[in-house]
């Protein structure tokens, strides 16, 4: 199985801050990576697919980059509704696997 | 726009079989893989498996011996059965749609169902 490792596991930030979350795959996955946002008690929501493509309806302050084994999710200017847990997911091979999550908290 | 609605029993005893169903509304049933994903309380996400409209399946090897995913194209529904459950199977179970891009099939999950908490306890 491909292991997905996110860092940090949690981060505190303020409204207006720029935040970057990293995801590393245990082997190369090209651009077969997605990012999800999950709020408490809710299902995950797709934000970014193919490493850098913004899902329809997702604000442009979210962006993704990377290929191979190293990927980043950047939120350019945090808004109150962005405080949530973020997961990466590799779609390169079976079984599809997720990172352990990064909890974004209000400072 | 596709919407998913899921249901099933929320409380099971050890050794029983978990059974959940997910209905697909508002979109094509073919052209996607229909997936199950679970999340233990306070933990991360685990992909369980998937099926397409013709019944082709892919399973997580860690669960494969206990999992059956089936499809009912007449009702635009798909179902999950997980046998011989233990407390370790306690989780929120989600159904999700996977649009895929190649023969593997590779893709991402969107949208997701609302989730069903399944608790295994004696």
Coordinates of C-alpha atoms in Angstrom, one line a residue:
Chain A
X1 CA 0.0 0.0 0.0
X2 CA 1.1 3.6 -0.6
X3 CA 1.5 5.5 2.7
X4 CA 0.4 9.1 2.7
X5 CA 2.0 11.3 5.4
X6 CA 0.7 14.7 6.1
X7 CA 2.4 17.5 8.0
X8 CA 1.8 19.1 10.3
X9 CA -0.9 17.0 12.1
X10 CA -2.3 20.3 13.4
X11 CA -1.8 23.9 12.9
X12 CA -3.1 27.1 14.5
X13 CA -3.6 30.2 12.4
X14 CA -5.5 33.4 12.3
X15 CA -8.1 34.7 9.8
X16 CA -6.2 36.2 6.9
X17 CA -3.1 34.0 7.3
X18 CA -1.5 32.0 4.6
X19 CA -1.4 28.3 5.4
X20 CA 0.4 25.4 3.7
X21 CA -0.2 21.7 4.4
X22 CA 2.2 19.1 3.0
X23 CA 1.4 15.5 1.9
X24 CA 4.1 13.0 1.1
X25 CA 3.6 9.7 -0.7
X26 CA 5.7 6.6 0.1
X27 CA 6.2 6.1 -3.7
X28 CA 5.6 8.2 -6.8
X29 CA 2.0 8.8 -7.7
X30 CA 2.4 11.3 -10.6
X31 CA -0.4 13.8 -10.1
X32 CA -3.0 11.3 -8.8
X33 CA -3.7 13.2 -5.6
X34 CA -6.8 14.9 -4.2
X35 CA -7.4 17.1 -1.2
X36 CA -10.5 17.1 1.0
X37 CA -11.9 19.3 3.7
X38 CA -13.9 17.9 6.5
X39 CA -15.9 19.8 9.1
X40 CA -17.1 18.1 12.4
X41 CA -20.0 15.8 11.8
X42 CA -19.9 16.2 8.1
X43 CA -18.7 14.2 5.1
X44 CA -15.4 15.2 3.4
X45 CA -15.7 17.7 0.5
X46 CA -13.4 17.5 -2.5
X47 CA -11.3 20.7 -2.9
X48 CA -8.5 19.8 -5.3
X49 CA -8.0 16.9 -7.7
X50 CA -5.2 15.9 -10.0
X51 CA -2.9 17.7 -7.5
X52 CA -3.6 21.2 -8.7
X53 CA -7.1 21.4 -10.3
X54 CA -9.7 23.3 -8.3
X55 CA -13.0 21.5 -7.9
X56 CA -16.0 23.5 -9.2
X57 CA -17.4 25.8 -6.6
X58 CA -14.3 25.8 -4.4
X59 CA -13.0 29.3 -3.6
X60 CA -9.8 30.4 -5.4
X61 CA -7.9 30.9 -2.2
X62 CA -7.4 27.2 -2.2
X63 CA -4.6 25.9 -4.4
X64 CA -2.6 22.7 -4.8
X65 CA 0.8 21.8 -6.2
X66 CA 3.3 19.0 -6.6
X67 CA 3.8 15.8 -8.4
X68 CA 5.6 12.5 -7.8
X69 CA 5.9 12.2 -4.0
X70 CA 5.5 15.7 -2.6
X71 CA 2.4 17.8 -2.6
X72 CA 1.1 20.9 -0.9
X73 CA -2.3 22.5 -0.2
X74 CA -2.2 26.2 0.3
X75 CA -4.9 28.5 1.6
X76 CA -3.9 32.0 0.6
X77 CA -6.0 34.0 3.1
X78 CA -7.8 32.0 5.8
X79 CA -11.5 32.7 6.3
X80 CA -13.5 31.6 9.3
X81 CA -15.2 28.8 7.4
X82 CA -11.8 27.2 6.5
X83 CA -11.1 25.9 10.0
X84 CA -11.5 22.2 9.5
X85 CA -9.5 19.0 9.0
X86 CA -7.8 18.4 5.6
X87 CA -7.0 15.1 4.1
X88 CA -5.0 14.1 1.1
X89 CA -5.8 11.0 -0.9
X90 CA -3.8 9.1 -3.5
X91 CA -5.7 7.7 -6.5
X92 CA -2.7 6.2 -8.3
X93 CA -3.2 2.6 -7.2
X94 CA -5.3 0.3 -5.0
X95 CA -6.0 0.4 -2.3
X96 CA -6.7 4.1 -2.4
X97 CA -5.2 5.6 0.8
X98 CA -5.6 8.8 2.7
X99 CA -3.3 10.9 4.8
X100 CA -3.9 11.0 8.6
X101 CA -5.3 14.5 8.4
X102 CA -4.3 18.0 9.3
X103 CA -6.5 19.9 11.8
X104 CA -6.5 23.6 11.1
X105 CA -7.5 25.5 14.3
X106 CA -8.1 29.1 15.1
X107 CA -5.3 30.8 16.9
Chain B
X1 CA -26.0 16.9 -9.9
X2 CA -25.5 13.6 -8.2
X3 CA -26.7 13.2 -4.6
X4 CA -26.2 10.2 -2.4
X5 CA -28.4 9.1 0.4
X6 CA -27.5 6.2 2.6
X7 CA -29.1 4.1 5.3
X8 CA -28.7 1.0 7.4
X9 CA -28.5 -0.5 10.9
X10 CA -26.5 1.6 13.3
X11 CA -26.0 -0.9 16.2
X12 CA -24.6 -4.4 15.8
X13 CA -23.3 -7.1 18.0
X14 CA -19.9 -8.7 17.5
X15 CA -20.0 -11.4 14.7
X16 CA -23.0 -9.9 13.0
X17 CA -23.0 -8.6 9.5
X18 CA -23.1 -4.9 8.7
X19 CA -25.4 -3.9 5.9
X20 CA -25.7 -0.4 4.4
X21 CA -27.3 0.8 1.2
X22 CA -26.7 4.0 -0.8
X23 CA -29.1 5.5 -3.3
X24 CA -28.0 7.7 -6.2
X25 CA -30.1 10.6 -7.3
X26 CA -29.9 13.1 -10.0
X27 CA -27.3 11.8 -12.3
X28 CA -26.0 8.9 -14.4
X29 CA -25.5 5.6 -12.6
X30 CA -23.0 4.4 -15.3
X31 CA -19.7 6.1 -15.8
X32 CA -18.8 6.1 -12.2
X33 CA -17.4 3.8 -9.5
X34 CA -19.5 3.7 -6.4
X35 CA -17.4 3.5 -3.2
X36 CA -17.6 2.9 0.5
X37 CA -15.2 4.6 2.9
X38 CA -15.2 4.5 6.7
X39 CA -13.9 6.7 9.5
X40 CA -13.5 5.4 13.1
X41 CA -14.4 8.0 15.7
X42 CA -11.7 10.6 15.9
X43 CA -9.6 8.9 13.3
X44 CA -8.8 9.1 9.6
X45 CA -10.4 7.7 6.4
X46 CA -10.1 4.2 5.1
X47 CA -11.3 3.1 1.6
X48 CA -13.3 -0.1 1.8
X49 CA -14.1 -0.8 -1.9
X50 CA -16.1 0.1 -4.9
X51 CA -18.3 -1.2 -7.7
X52 CA -19.5 0.0 -11.1
X53 CA -22.8 -0.3 -12.8
X54 CA -21.8 -3.6 -14.4
X55 CA -20.8 -5.1 -11.1
X56 CA -17.0 -4.9 -11.5
X57 CA -15.5 -4.5 -8.0
X58 CA -12.3 -3.5 -6.3
X59 CA -11.7 -4.1 -2.6
X60 CA -9.2 -3.1 0.0
X61 CA -7.1 -6.2 0.7
X62 CA -7.3 -5.6 4.4
X63 CA -11.0 -6.1 4.4
X64 CA -11.5 -8.2 1.2
X65 CA -12.3 -11.5 3.0
X66 CA -15.2 -9.9 4.8
X67 CA -16.6 -7.4 2.3
X68 CA -19.2 -7.7 -0.4
X69 CA -20.3 -4.7 -2.5
X70 CA -23.3 -5.2 -4.8
X71 CA -25.3 -3.0 -7.1
X72 CA -28.9 -2.8 -8.1
X73 CA -29.1 -0.8 -11.4
X74 CA -32.9 -0.9 -11.5
X75 CA -33.0 1.2 -8.3
X76 CA -29.7 3.1 -8.8
X77 CA -28.5 1.7 -5.5
X78 CA -25.4 0.0 -4.2
X79 CA -24.8 -1.8 -1.0
X80 CA -22.1 -2.8 1.5
X81 CA -22.0 -6.0 3.6
X82 CA -19.2 -6.5 6.1
X83 CA -19.3 -9.8 7.9
X84 CA -18.1 -10.9 11.3
X85 CA -17.9 -7.4 12.7
X86 CA -15.9 -6.5 15.8
X87 CA -15.5 -3.4 17.9
X88 CA -12.7 -2.4 15.5
X89 CA -15.4 -2.0 12.8
X90 CA -17.1 0.8 14.7
X91 CA -17.0 3.8 12.4
X92 CA -18.9 6.3 10.3
X93 CA -19.4 4.7 7.0
X94 CA -19.7 6.9 3.9
X95 CA -20.8 6.1 0.4
X96 CA -19.2 8.2 -2.3
X97 CA -19.1 8.6 -6.1
X98 CA -15.8 8.2 -7.9
X99 CA -15.4 9.7 -11.3
X100 CA -12.6 7.7 -13.0
X101 CA -10.2 8.6 -15.8
X102 CA -8.6 5.3 -16.9
X103 CA -8.9 1.6 -16.9
X104 CA -7.4 1.1 -13.4
X105 CA -9.7 3.0 -12.5
X106 CA -8.1 6.1 -10.9
X107 CA -10.2 8.9 -9.6
X108 CA -11.5 11.0 -6.7
X109 CA -14.5 10.9 -4.4
X110 CA -17.2 13.4 -5.0
X111 CA -19.9 13.7 -3.8
X112 CA -20.2 11.8 -0.5
X113 CA -23.3 10.5 1.3
X114 CA -24.2 11.9 4.7
X115 CA -22.5 9.1 6.6
X116 CA -23.9 6.4 8.9
X117 CA -22.5 5.7 12.4
X118 CA -22.2 2.0 12.9
X119 CA -21.4 0.9 16.4
X120 CA -20.4 -2.7 17.3
X121 CA -21.0 -3.5 20.9
X122 CA -22.1 -6.5 22.9

